[in-house]
């Protein structure tokens, strides 16, 4: 039986289990006490579709904002003011407490040179940390796993809460795992096919058949451990009842249960707002804010907030001027949000976008996103940036 046929027959393909053997085995070592102690975690939130940063962090102090967005601009009396120049969309009200507590930072004008306005290409650039002129087949988190640093020795260090794995999480030799439902993973490993096959496993693990049986046994034993470990903590915090918030709830429970995953990846789609933007974006922002607020407060209640850094990105921002359909088209630079208990630069970190100094109607980026990644890799994950962002000229920032 071929490896692909084996995985398809066993039903594990839908659980991301092509990657499971490499991911799960270290958990058994952790259970035996080989790997102990807590470590810092990174949670990456992807807003898919190109979120409009100017209607997220609103430059209400600039007249050009209202001149260029005469029907979709957020009225000044509705803006959640953070300073004299910028404020939050009212749909982000849930984030105000986090901001006031010093658990939230905002980076303005984040992007990259020669920005690409294709969803797919720009997302690839963000996920691989490539220049706009190069194509990479590995993601920045995947290369972190490849780098064999002290805290990234195994692919289990990264989990994407989804059915499929993003390019960001794929390395050359190691990959993260995509798991949306831990219970389903366990159920798959209890399939009668597995039970029977495990009883007849050959001793030779060097050929293809031996590899398949080895995969089966490791998956079956380790999935049970993850399930039991995940049951050791069930939050009593209230989360909104939507898919995004449920994903964050699962991440919080894994973090608080003590599973030492270093990177979690969660996505929220629906931000491609070419038409009738105002209501559509507001709904997505409210979903995002309420989920993140519940997540951050849950971590704080369980004394884990200082060990977690959350970053939010989108593949690009939108054009400064609205279009004829009361929406916005693909643009360039955007705002990024950071959350955590260990932020060294709180609030708005850098200057607001200058809407009077545009480049062909688009914002000029003042922070290269690769500098954000480099800072996280070096200061938070304690990895060797040169092995992960090889050939990229990067500068360290001071937010952590």
Short mmCIF file of C-alpha atoms in Angstrom, two decimals:
data_model
loop_
_atom_site.label_atom_id
_atom_site.label_comp_id
_atom_site.label_asym_id
_atom_site.label_seq_id
_atom_site.Cartn_x
_atom_site.Cartn_y
_atom_site.Cartn_z
CA UNK A 1 0.00 0.00 0.00
CA UNK A 2 1.33 3.44 -0.93
CA UNK A 3 1.75 6.07 1.80
CA UNK A 4 -0.86 8.31 0.25
CA UNK A 5 -3.33 5.43 -0.08
CA UNK A 6 -2.66 4.44 3.51
CA UNK A 7 -3.45 7.91 4.79
CA UNK A 8 -6.52 8.20 2.62
CA UNK A 9 -7.83 4.79 3.68
CA UNK A 10 -7.25 5.49 7.35
CA UNK A 11 -9.21 8.73 7.22
CA UNK A 12 -6.32 10.72 8.67
CA UNK A 13 -5.71 12.90 5.65
CA UNK A 14 -8.48 15.26 6.76
CA UNK A 15 -6.88 15.63 10.17
CA UNK A 16 -3.57 16.84 8.77
CA UNK A 17 -1.94 13.62 9.85
CA UNK A 18 0.62 13.49 7.07
CA UNK A 19 2.60 15.58 9.56
CA UNK A 20 1.46 13.90 12.75
CA UNK A 21 4.28 11.39 13.35
CA UNK A 22 6.90 14.14 13.46
CA UNK A 23 4.65 16.36 15.51
CA UNK A 24 3.20 13.98 18.05
CA UNK A 25 6.18 11.92 19.14
CA UNK A 26 7.76 14.74 21.17
CA UNK A 27 4.55 15.02 23.18
CA UNK A 28 5.17 11.53 24.51
CA UNK A 29 8.62 12.66 25.61
CA UNK A 30 7.06 15.64 27.34
CA UNK A 31 4.65 13.33 29.14
CA UNK A 32 7.60 11.34 30.46
CA UNK A 33 9.20 14.54 31.72
CA UNK A 34 11.90 14.84 29.07
CA UNK A 35 10.75 18.32 28.12
CA UNK A 36 9.43 20.37 31.00
CA UNK A 37 8.72 23.96 31.93
CA UNK A 38 6.72 26.61 30.21
CA UNK A 39 7.87 28.70 27.26
CA UNK A 40 6.72 31.73 25.40
CA UNK A 41 4.14 31.31 22.67
CA UNK A 42 3.33 33.32 19.58
CA UNK A 43 -0.22 33.47 18.23
CA UNK A 44 -0.54 34.70 14.63
CA UNK A 45 -3.95 35.94 13.50
CA UNK A 46 -4.43 36.35 9.76
CA UNK A 47 -7.21 38.62 8.51
CA UNK A 48 -7.72 37.23 5.02
CA UNK A 49 -8.92 39.39 2.15
CA UNK A 50 -7.01 42.60 2.79
CA UNK A 51 -8.44 44.41 5.79
CA UNK A 52 -8.96 48.16 5.37
CA UNK A 53 -6.56 49.57 7.94
CA UNK A 54 -7.77 53.15 7.57
CA UNK A 55 -11.25 52.19 8.75
CA UNK A 56 -9.73 50.04 11.50
CA UNK A 57 -7.29 52.52 13.03
CA UNK A 58 -8.91 55.74 11.92
CA UNK A 59 -6.85 58.88 11.18
CA UNK A 60 -9.74 61.13 12.17
CA UNK A 61 -7.36 64.05 12.78
CA UNK A 62 -6.67 64.41 9.05
CA UNK A 63 -9.21 66.17 6.85
CA UNK A 64 -8.09 64.10 3.87
CA UNK A 65 -9.61 60.99 5.45
CA UNK A 66 -13.11 62.48 5.25
CA UNK A 67 -12.51 64.09 1.87
CA UNK A 68 -11.41 60.85 0.23
CA UNK A 69 -14.01 58.67 1.98
CA UNK A 70 -17.13 60.77 1.95
CA UNK A 71 -19.60 57.90 2.51
CA UNK A 72 -17.60 55.17 4.26
CA UNK A 73 -15.55 57.25 6.72
CA UNK A 74 -16.33 56.69 10.40
CA UNK A 75 -17.81 59.93 11.84
CA UNK A 76 -15.56 61.67 14.34
CA UNK A 77 -18.14 61.35 17.13
CA UNK A 78 -18.14 57.54 16.73
CA UNK A 79 -14.37 57.02 16.75
CA UNK A 80 -12.88 55.45 19.89
CA UNK A 81 -10.19 58.08 20.34
CA UNK A 82 -6.72 56.96 21.32
CA UNK A 83 -4.93 60.29 20.77
CA UNK A 84 -5.50 63.52 18.87
CA UNK A 85 -4.88 61.88 15.50
CA UNK A 86 -6.07 58.29 15.59
CA UNK A 87 -8.74 56.09 17.09
CA UNK A 88 -10.39 52.72 16.71
CA UNK A 89 -13.41 51.75 14.69
CA UNK A 90 -16.40 51.53 17.09
CA UNK A 91 -16.76 47.86 16.13
CA UNK A 92 -13.50 47.34 18.05
CA UNK A 93 -14.94 48.52 21.35
CA UNK A 94 -13.97 45.21 22.96
CA UNK A 95 -10.31 46.09 22.43
CA UNK A 96 -10.46 49.37 24.33
CA UNK A 97 -9.96 47.71 27.70
CA UNK A 98 -6.94 45.81 26.38
CA UNK A 99 -5.48 49.06 25.06
CA UNK A 100 -6.06 50.88 28.34
CA UNK A 101 -4.48 48.01 30.31
CA UNK A 102 -1.30 48.24 28.23
CA UNK A 103 -1.86 44.86 26.60
CA UNK A 104 -2.18 46.22 23.05
CA UNK A 105 0.15 47.99 20.63
CA UNK A 106 -0.48 49.37 17.17
CA UNK A 107 2.08 49.53 14.37
CA UNK A 108 1.14 51.93 11.57
CA UNK A 109 2.21 51.79 7.93
CA UNK A 110 3.48 48.20 7.85
CA UNK A 111 4.20 46.81 4.41
CA UNK A 112 7.05 46.11 1.99
CA UNK A 113 8.70 47.73 -1.07
CA UNK A 114 7.07 47.33 -4.48
CA UNK A 115 3.82 46.07 -2.99
CA UNK A 116 1.80 43.49 -4.90
CA UNK A 117 -1.99 43.89 -4.97
CA UNK A 118 -2.83 40.27 -5.75
CA UNK A 119 -4.38 38.46 -2.78
CA UNK A 120 -2.47 35.27 -3.50
CA UNK A 121 0.89 36.80 -4.29
CA UNK A 122 0.86 39.32 -1.45
CA UNK A 123 -0.23 36.66 1.03
CA UNK A 124 2.64 34.47 -0.17
CA UNK A 125 5.03 37.36 0.42
CA UNK A 126 3.77 37.85 3.97
CA UNK A 127 3.73 34.14 4.74
CA UNK A 128 7.17 33.39 3.32
CA UNK A 129 8.80 36.70 4.32
CA UNK A 130 10.11 37.06 0.79
CA UNK A 131 10.91 40.17 -1.17
CA UNK A 132 8.31 41.11 -3.75
CA UNK A 133 10.68 40.00 -6.52
CA UNK A 134 11.35 36.47 -5.23
CA UNK A 135 9.32 33.32 -4.81
CA UNK A 136 9.97 31.09 -1.81
CA UNK A 137 8.46 27.66 -1.22
CA UNK A 138 8.86 27.70 2.57
CA UNK A 139 7.18 29.87 5.20
CA UNK A 140 8.86 31.97 7.86
CA UNK A 141 7.47 29.82 10.67
CA UNK A 142 8.35 26.66 8.74
CA UNK A 143 11.94 27.85 8.46
CA UNK A 144 11.88 28.58 12.17
CA UNK A 145 11.08 24.90 12.68
CA UNK A 146 13.84 23.96 10.23
CA UNK A 147 16.41 26.07 12.06
CA UNK A 148 16.86 23.57 14.91
CA UNK A 149 17.05 26.27 17.55
CA UNK A 150 16.88 25.30 21.22
CA UNK A 151 13.11 25.71 21.36
CA UNK A 152 12.16 24.57 17.84
CA UNK A 153 13.59 21.09 17.65
CA UNK A 154 10.34 19.44 16.59
CA UNK A 155 7.50 20.39 14.23
CA UNK A 156 5.07 20.08 17.14
CA UNK A 157 6.12 23.58 18.04
CA UNK A 158 3.58 24.99 15.59
CA UNK A 159 -0.16 24.30 15.25
CA UNK A 160 -2.59 25.83 12.80
CA UNK A 161 -6.20 25.63 13.94
CA UNK A 162 -7.63 24.73 10.56
CA UNK A 163 -8.20 21.82 8.20
CA UNK A 164 -5.28 22.77 5.95
CA UNK A 165 -1.79 24.10 6.51
CA UNK A 166 -0.79 27.59 5.41
CA UNK A 167 2.42 28.20 3.50
CA UNK A 168 3.71 30.16 6.50
CA UNK A 169 3.86 26.91 8.48
CA UNK A 170 5.71 24.78 5.93
CA UNK A 171 9.46 24.31 6.14
CA UNK A 172 11.90 22.40 3.98
CA UNK A 173 12.38 19.50 6.39
CA UNK A 174 9.74 20.16 9.03
CA UNK A 175 6.17 21.32 8.93
CA UNK A 176 3.60 22.37 11.45
CA UNK A 177 0.31 20.52 11.83
CA UNK A 178 -3.19 21.64 10.96
CA UNK A 179 -5.69 20.37 13.51
CA UNK A 180 -9.17 21.81 13.78
CA UNK A 181 -10.73 19.12 15.94
CA UNK A 182 -8.60 17.15 18.40
CA UNK A 183 -11.48 14.79 19.20
CA UNK A 184 -11.82 13.90 15.51
CA UNK A 185 -8.11 13.13 15.34
CA UNK A 186 -8.47 10.69 18.23
CA UNK A 187 -11.58 9.15 16.67
CA UNK A 188 -9.70 8.59 13.41
CA UNK A 189 -6.91 6.74 15.19
CA UNK A 190 -9.50 4.40 16.78
CA UNK A 191 -10.73 3.28 13.38
CA UNK A 192 -10.86 -0.57 13.18
CA UNK A 193 -8.38 -0.40 10.31
CA UNK A 194 -5.85 1.14 12.69
CA UNK A 195 -6.50 -1.32 15.46
CA UNK A 196 -6.03 -4.33 13.22
CA UNK A 197 -3.01 -2.90 11.43
CA UNK A 198 -1.26 -2.07 14.70
CA UNK A 199 -1.50 -5.71 15.78
CA UNK A 200 0.27 -6.87 12.63
CA UNK A 201 2.96 -4.18 12.40
CA UNK A 202 6.23 -5.50 10.90
CA UNK A 203 9.47 -5.01 12.78
CA UNK A 204 11.30 -3.51 9.82
CA UNK A 205 10.66 0.23 9.82
CA UNK A 206 13.01 1.12 6.96
CA UNK A 207 10.86 0.29 3.95
CA UNK A 208 7.65 2.04 2.91
CA UNK A 209 5.38 -0.47 4.61
CA UNK A 210 7.38 -0.27 7.82
CA UNK A 211 7.20 3.49 7.67
CA UNK A 212 3.43 3.38 7.35
CA UNK A 213 3.03 1.10 10.35
CA UNK A 214 5.44 3.21 12.38
CA UNK A 215 3.36 6.25 11.45
CA UNK A 216 0.19 4.44 12.51
CA UNK A 217 1.52 3.37 15.92
CA UNK A 218 3.05 6.72 16.79
CA UNK A 219 -0.11 8.52 15.72
CA UNK A 220 -2.38 6.21 17.67
CA UNK A 221 -0.42 6.41 20.92
CA UNK A 222 0.37 10.12 20.74
CA UNK A 223 -3.09 11.31 19.74
CA UNK A 224 -4.42 9.83 22.95
CA UNK A 225 -1.84 11.74 24.95
CA UNK A 226 -2.73 15.06 23.29
CA UNK A 227 -6.39 14.42 23.92
CA UNK A 228 -5.78 13.64 27.60
CA UNK A 229 -3.47 16.63 27.98
CA UNK A 230 -6.02 18.94 26.38
CA UNK A 231 -8.65 17.68 28.83
CA UNK A 232 -6.50 18.79 31.78
CA UNK A 233 -7.69 22.37 31.29
CA UNK A 234 -11.12 23.52 30.18
CA UNK A 235 -11.71 27.23 30.41
CA UNK A 236 -14.78 28.61 32.16
CA UNK A 237 -14.41 31.93 30.34
CA UNK A 238 -17.22 32.90 28.02
CA UNK A 239 -16.31 33.19 24.33
CA UNK A 240 -18.56 34.34 21.49
CA UNK A 241 -20.19 31.48 19.58
CA UNK A 242 -18.43 31.79 16.23
CA UNK A 243 -15.74 29.76 14.47
CA UNK A 244 -12.99 32.33 15.01
CA UNK A 245 -13.61 32.61 18.74
CA UNK A 246 -13.86 28.83 19.08
CA UNK A 247 -10.42 28.55 17.49
CA UNK A 248 -8.98 31.04 19.96
CA UNK A 249 -10.66 29.21 22.82
CA UNK A 250 -8.97 25.99 21.73
CA UNK A 251 -5.62 27.77 21.59
CA UNK A 252 -6.15 29.20 25.08
CA UNK A 253 -6.97 25.78 26.47
CA UNK A 254 -3.87 24.23 24.93
CA UNK A 255 -1.67 27.03 26.26
CA UNK A 256 -3.16 26.82 29.74
CA UNK A 257 -2.94 23.01 29.70
CA UNK A 258 0.83 23.33 29.42
CA UNK A 259 1.33 21.94 25.92
CA UNK A 260 4.54 23.64 24.88
CA UNK A 261 3.62 24.59 21.35
CA UNK A 262 5.53 27.72 20.41
CA UNK A 263 3.43 29.05 17.51
CA UNK A 264 -0.32 28.96 16.89
CA UNK A 265 -1.92 30.19 13.67
CA UNK A 266 -5.56 31.26 13.31
CA UNK A 267 -7.36 32.92 10.38
CA UNK A 268 -10.46 35.06 9.99
CA UNK A 269 -11.65 35.55 6.37
CA UNK A 270 -14.06 38.03 4.83
CA UNK A 271 -12.12 41.29 4.55
CA UNK A 272 -12.20 41.82 0.76
CA UNK A 273 -14.58 44.79 0.84
CA UNK A 274 -14.88 46.13 -2.70
CA UNK A 275 -18.58 46.92 -2.27
CA UNK A 276 -20.78 48.06 0.62
CA UNK A 277 -17.77 47.99 2.89
CA UNK A 278 -19.02 49.68 6.01
CA UNK A 279 -21.43 47.07 7.31
CA UNK A 280 -19.39 44.10 6.11
CA UNK A 281 -16.12 45.23 7.63
CA UNK A 282 -17.76 46.31 10.86
CA UNK A 283 -19.20 42.82 11.34
CA UNK A 284 -15.83 41.20 10.74
CA UNK A 285 -14.04 43.64 13.04
CA UNK A 286 -16.57 43.02 15.79
CA UNK A 287 -16.07 39.25 15.43
CA UNK A 288 -12.30 39.76 15.58
CA UNK A 289 -12.37 42.13 18.57
CA UNK A 290 -14.78 40.14 20.70
CA UNK A 291 -12.83 36.92 20.11
CA UNK A 292 -9.46 38.50 20.85
CA UNK A 293 -10.80 40.24 23.96
CA UNK A 294 -12.13 36.95 25.35
CA UNK A 295 -8.84 35.23 24.52
CA UNK A 296 -6.58 37.87 26.12
CA UNK A 297 -8.72 38.09 29.25
CA UNK A 298 -8.75 34.29 29.51
CA UNK A 299 -4.95 34.19 29.38
CA UNK A 300 -4.73 36.96 31.97
CA UNK A 301 -7.09 35.15 34.33
CA UNK A 302 -4.93 32.05 34.09
CA UNK A 303 -1.60 33.88 34.53
CA UNK A 304 -0.38 33.15 31.00
CA UNK A 305 -0.66 36.54 29.34
CA UNK A 306 2.98 37.46 30.00
CA UNK A 307 4.03 34.31 28.12
CA UNK A 308 1.99 34.98 24.98
CA UNK A 309 2.45 37.44 22.13
CA UNK A 310 -0.38 37.86 19.63
CA UNK A 311 0.12 39.54 16.26
CA UNK A 312 -2.49 40.37 13.64
CA UNK A 313 -1.76 40.97 9.95
CA UNK A 314 -3.54 41.13 6.61
CA UNK A 315 -2.00 40.67 3.17
CA UNK A 316 -2.43 44.35 2.33
CA UNK A 317 -4.44 47.42 3.22
CA UNK A 318 -6.89 49.19 0.92
CA UNK A 319 -6.69 52.25 -1.34
CA UNK A 320 -6.99 55.52 0.52
CA UNK A 321 -9.89 56.81 -1.59
CA UNK A 322 -13.13 54.85 -1.63
CA UNK A 323 -14.42 53.48 -4.92
CA UNK A 324 -17.75 54.06 -6.68
CA UNK A 325 -19.33 51.06 -4.94
CA UNK A 326 -18.92 52.41 -1.40
CA UNK A 327 -15.99 50.09 -0.89
CA UNK A 328 -12.23 50.14 -1.25
CA UNK A 329 -9.85 48.41 -3.63
CA UNK A 330 -6.57 46.65 -2.98
CA UNK A 331 -3.89 48.88 -1.53
CA UNK A 332 -0.53 48.63 0.19
CA UNK A 333 0.55 49.42 3.76
CA UNK A 334 -1.59 48.55 6.76
CA UNK A 335 -1.80 48.58 10.55
CA UNK A 336 -0.71 45.60 12.65
CA UNK A 337 -1.98 44.85 16.15
CA UNK A 338 0.13 43.31 18.91
CA UNK A 339 -1.26 41.94 22.18
CA UNK A 340 0.36 40.52 25.28
CA UNK A 341 1.43 41.12 28.84
CA UNK A 342 5.08 41.63 27.95
CA UNK A 343 4.83 44.51 25.48
CA UNK A 344 7.60 47.08 25.94
CA UNK A 345 6.03 49.64 23.61
CA UNK A 346 2.37 50.06 24.47
CA UNK A 347 -0.31 51.93 22.57
CA UNK A 348 0.42 53.53 19.20
CA UNK A 349 4.08 52.87 18.47
CA UNK A 350 4.77 55.06 15.44
CA UNK A 351 3.33 57.97 13.48
CA UNK A 352 -0.03 57.79 11.74
CA UNK A 353 -0.19 57.43 7.95
CA UNK A 354 0.22 60.73 6.14
CA UNK A 355 -2.78 60.98 3.82
CA UNK A 356 -1.31 64.06 2.16
CA UNK A 357 1.81 62.21 1.07
CA UNK A 358 0.70 59.23 -0.98
CA UNK A 359 2.27 57.11 -3.69
CA UNK A 360 -0.14 56.81 -6.61
CA UNK A 361 -3.06 57.01 -4.20
CA UNK A 362 -1.63 54.47 -1.76
CA UNK A 363 -0.03 54.71 1.67
CA UNK A 364 3.74 54.66 1.92
CA UNK A 365 5.01 51.95 4.21
CA UNK A 366 7.37 53.08 6.97
CA UNK A 367 7.88 49.67 8.64
CA UNK A 368 8.92 46.60 6.67
CA UNK A 369 6.96 43.61 7.99
CA UNK A 370 10.17 41.55 7.91
CA UNK A 371 11.50 43.78 10.71
CA UNK A 372 8.48 42.76 12.78
CA UNK A 373 9.18 39.09 12.08
CA UNK A 374 12.88 39.47 12.82
CA UNK A 375 12.13 41.07 16.18
CA UNK A 376 9.70 38.31 17.12
CA UNK A 377 12.11 35.56 16.06
CA UNK A 378 15.06 37.08 17.89
CA UNK A 379 13.55 38.56 21.03
CA UNK A 380 10.48 36.39 21.61
CA UNK A 381 11.22 32.99 20.10
CA UNK A 382 14.98 33.33 20.64
CA UNK A 383 15.80 31.94 17.23
CA UNK A 384 18.67 32.69 14.85
CA UNK A 385 17.19 35.23 12.44
CA UNK A 386 19.99 34.69 9.92
CA UNK A 387 18.89 31.09 9.41
CA UNK A 388 15.26 32.04 8.87
CA UNK A 389 15.38 35.37 7.03
CA UNK A 390 18.60 34.64 5.19
CA UNK A 391 19.69 37.42 2.88
CA UNK A 392 17.09 39.85 4.22
CA UNK A 393 18.28 43.14 5.65
CA UNK A 394 16.32 43.58 8.85
CA UNK A 395 16.34 45.90 11.83
CA UNK A 396 15.27 45.05 15.36
CA UNK A 397 12.31 46.90 16.84
CA UNK A 398 11.50 47.56 20.48
CA UNK A 399 7.96 46.27 21.01
CA UNK A 400 9.10 43.16 22.96
#
